[in-house]
PDB file of C-alpha atoms in Angstrom:
ATOM      1  CA  MET A   1      -1.331 -23.216   7.444  1.00 76.00           C
ATOM      2  CA  ALA A   2      -0.764 -19.528   8.242  1.00 88.00           C
ATOM      3  CA  LYS A   3      -3.109 -16.913   6.866  1.00 93.00           C
ATOM      4  CA  PRO A   4      -1.726 -14.965   3.903  1.00 96.00           C
ATOM      5  CA  LYS A   5      -0.624 -11.434   4.831  1.00 97.00           C
ATOM      6  CA  ILE A   6      -1.618  -8.637   2.480  1.00 98.00           C
ATOM      7  CA  ALA A   7      -0.348  -5.067   2.730  1.00 97.00           C
ATOM      8  CA  ILE A   8      -2.531  -2.396   1.156  1.00 98.00           C
ATOM      9  CA  ALA A   9      -0.413   0.718   0.536  1.00 97.00           C
ATOM     10  CA  TYR A  10      -2.433   3.656  -0.725  1.00 98.00           C
ATOM     11  CA  PHE A  11      -2.801   7.412  -0.964  1.00 98.00           C
ATOM     12  CA  SER A  12      -6.220   9.011  -0.981  1.00 97.00           C
ATOM     13  CA  GLY A  13      -6.727  12.670  -1.748  1.00 95.00           C
ATOM     14  CA  TYR A  14     -10.476  12.906  -1.229  1.00 96.00           C
ATOM     15  CA  GLY A  15     -11.278   9.587   0.478  1.00 97.00           C
ATOM     16  CA  HIS A  16     -12.298   7.561  -2.568  1.00 97.00           C
ATOM     17  CA  THR A  17      -9.113   5.493  -2.774  1.00 98.00           C
ATOM     18  CA  ALA A  18      -9.222   4.958   0.995  1.00 98.00           C
ATOM     19  CA  ARG A  19     -12.706   3.516   0.603  1.00 98.00           C
ATOM     20  CA  VAL A  20     -11.513   1.163  -2.156  1.00 98.00           C
ATOM     21  CA  ALA A  21      -8.613   0.078   0.095  1.00 98.00           C
ATOM     22  CA  GLU A  22     -11.057  -0.650   2.918  1.00 98.00           C
ATOM     23  CA  VAL A  23     -13.237  -2.785   0.637  1.00 98.00           C
ATOM     24  CA  ILE A  24     -10.174  -4.728  -0.510  1.00 98.00           C
ATOM     25  CA  GLN A  25      -9.285  -5.272   3.150  1.00 98.00           C
ATOM     26  CA  GLN A  26     -12.792  -6.562   3.879  1.00 98.00           C
ATOM     27  CA  GLY A  27     -12.578  -8.918   0.903  1.00 97.00           C
ATOM     28  CA  ALA A  28      -9.233 -10.240   2.108  1.00 97.00           C
ATOM     29  CA  HIS A  29     -10.702 -10.952   5.541  1.00 96.00           C
ATOM     30  CA  THR A  30     -13.594 -12.766   3.872  1.00 96.00           C
ATOM     31  CA  ALA A  31     -11.042 -14.916   2.045  1.00 95.00           C
ATOM     32  CA  ASP A  32      -9.376 -15.724   5.416  1.00 96.00           C
ATOM     33  CA  ALA A  33      -6.336 -13.508   4.841  1.00 97.00           C
ATOM     34  CA  THR A  34      -4.883 -10.825   7.051  1.00 97.00           C
ATOM     35  CA  ALA A  35      -4.864  -7.403   5.385  1.00 97.00           C
ATOM     36  CA  THR A  36      -3.342  -4.227   6.768  1.00 97.00           C
ATOM     37  CA  LEU A  37      -3.920  -0.709   5.453  1.00 98.00           C
ATOM     38  CA  TYR A  38      -0.944   1.645   5.130  1.00 97.00           C
ATOM     39  CA  ASP A  39      -1.164   5.299   4.133  1.00 96.00           C
ATOM     40  CA  VAL A  40       1.938   5.812   1.983  1.00 95.00           C
ATOM     41  CA  LYS A  41       2.646   9.209   3.566  1.00 92.00           C
ATOM     42  CA  SER A  42       3.519   7.485   6.851  1.00 92.00           C
ATOM     43  CA  LEU A  43       4.879   4.328   5.217  1.00 92.00           C
ATOM     44  CA  ILE A  44       7.843   6.082   3.575  1.00 86.00           C
ATOM     45  CA  SER A  45       9.759   6.020   6.857  1.00 88.00           C
ATOM     46  CA  GLN A  46       8.723   2.426   7.658  1.00 92.00           C
ATOM     47  CA  LEU A  47       9.235   0.486   4.428  1.00 90.00           C
ATOM     48  CA  ASP A  48      10.289  -2.606   6.356  1.00 91.00           C
ATOM     49  CA  LEU A  49       6.612  -3.139   7.258  1.00 92.00           C
ATOM     50  CA  LEU A  50       6.103  -4.376   3.703  1.00 92.00           C
ATOM     51  CA  ASP A  51       8.772  -7.081   4.105  1.00 90.00           C
ATOM     52  CA  HIS A  52       6.376  -9.350   5.966  1.00 90.00           C
ATOM     53  CA  ALA A  53       3.599  -9.254   3.370  1.00 95.00           C
ATOM     54  CA  ASP A  54       2.886 -12.139   1.028  1.00 96.00           C
ATOM     55  CA  ALA A  55       1.245  -9.674  -1.370  1.00 96.00           C
ATOM     56  CA  ILE A  56       1.111  -5.892  -1.699  1.00 95.00           C
ATOM     57  CA  VAL A  57      -1.786  -3.959  -3.215  1.00 97.00           C
ATOM     58  CA  PHE A  58      -0.973  -0.401  -4.280  1.00 97.00           C
ATOM     59  CA  GLY A  59      -3.603   2.293  -4.688  1.00 97.00           C
ATOM     60  CA  SER A  60      -3.578   5.880  -5.881  1.00 98.00           C
ATOM     61  CA  PRO A  61      -6.017   8.236  -7.506  1.00 97.00           C
ATOM     62  CA  THR A  62      -4.997   9.570 -10.892  1.00 95.00           C
ATOM     63  CA  TYR A  63      -4.485  13.261 -11.411  1.00 94.00           C
ATOM     64  CA  MET A  64      -3.786  14.544 -14.912  1.00 93.00           C
ATOM     65  CA  GLY A  65      -3.319  10.981 -16.157  1.00 94.00           C
ATOM     66  CA  GLY A  66      -0.742   9.852 -13.582  1.00 95.00           C
ATOM     67  CA  PRO A  67      -0.534   8.774  -9.942  1.00 96.00           C
ATOM     68  CA  ALA A  68      -0.889  11.358  -7.199  1.00 97.00           C
ATOM     69  CA  ALA A  69       2.333  13.166  -6.297  1.00 96.00           C
ATOM     70  CA  GLU A  70       2.240  11.678  -2.781  1.00 96.00           C
ATOM     71  CA  PHE A  71       2.064   8.147  -4.194  1.00 96.00           C
ATOM     72  CA  LYS A  72       4.822   8.914  -6.697  1.00 95.00           C
ATOM     73  CA  GLN A  73       6.980  10.179  -3.820  1.00 94.00           C
ATOM     74  CA  PHE A  74       6.418   6.855  -2.022  1.00 94.00           C
ATOM     75  CA  ALA A  75       7.224   4.899  -5.189  1.00 92.00           C
ATOM     76  CA  ASP A  76      10.431   6.869  -5.720  1.00 92.00           C
ATOM     77  CA  ALA A  77      11.465   6.518  -2.057  1.00 89.00           C
ATOM     78  CA  SER A  78      10.901   2.765  -2.095  1.00 88.00           C
ATOM     79  CA  SER A  79      12.377   1.967  -5.524  1.00 85.00           C
ATOM     80  CA  LYS A  80      15.866   1.139  -4.243  1.00 82.00           C
ATOM     81  CA  LYS A  81      14.335  -1.458  -1.909  1.00 75.00           C
ATOM     82  CA  TRP A  82      12.708  -3.313  -4.800  1.00 73.00           C
ATOM     83  CA  PHE A  83      15.790  -3.201  -7.020  1.00 76.00           C
ATOM     84  CA  THR A  84      18.075  -4.680  -4.361  1.00 68.00           C
ATOM     85  CA  GLN A  85      15.913  -7.636  -3.329  1.00 57.00           C
ATOM     86  CA  SER A  86      16.766 -11.016  -4.809  1.00 54.00           C
TER      87      SER A  86
END
């Protein structure tokens, strides 16, 4: 059986969310899964990379009670992709 593929898409303003993403990646490897980290700032132009994942973990710090603007930009840019999949 093939290893599950996990995509970890995150934005980290000060490094804390990046550290959480790295720990999630380590845990996935411990569970015999393949996990890849993606900074959402560079992922916006390569959304097809998420197509091959069996699961996607999203991460963002919260600023003023909501996700970071950079993560929100990614979410907005990728929303059409999620609405058109069957």
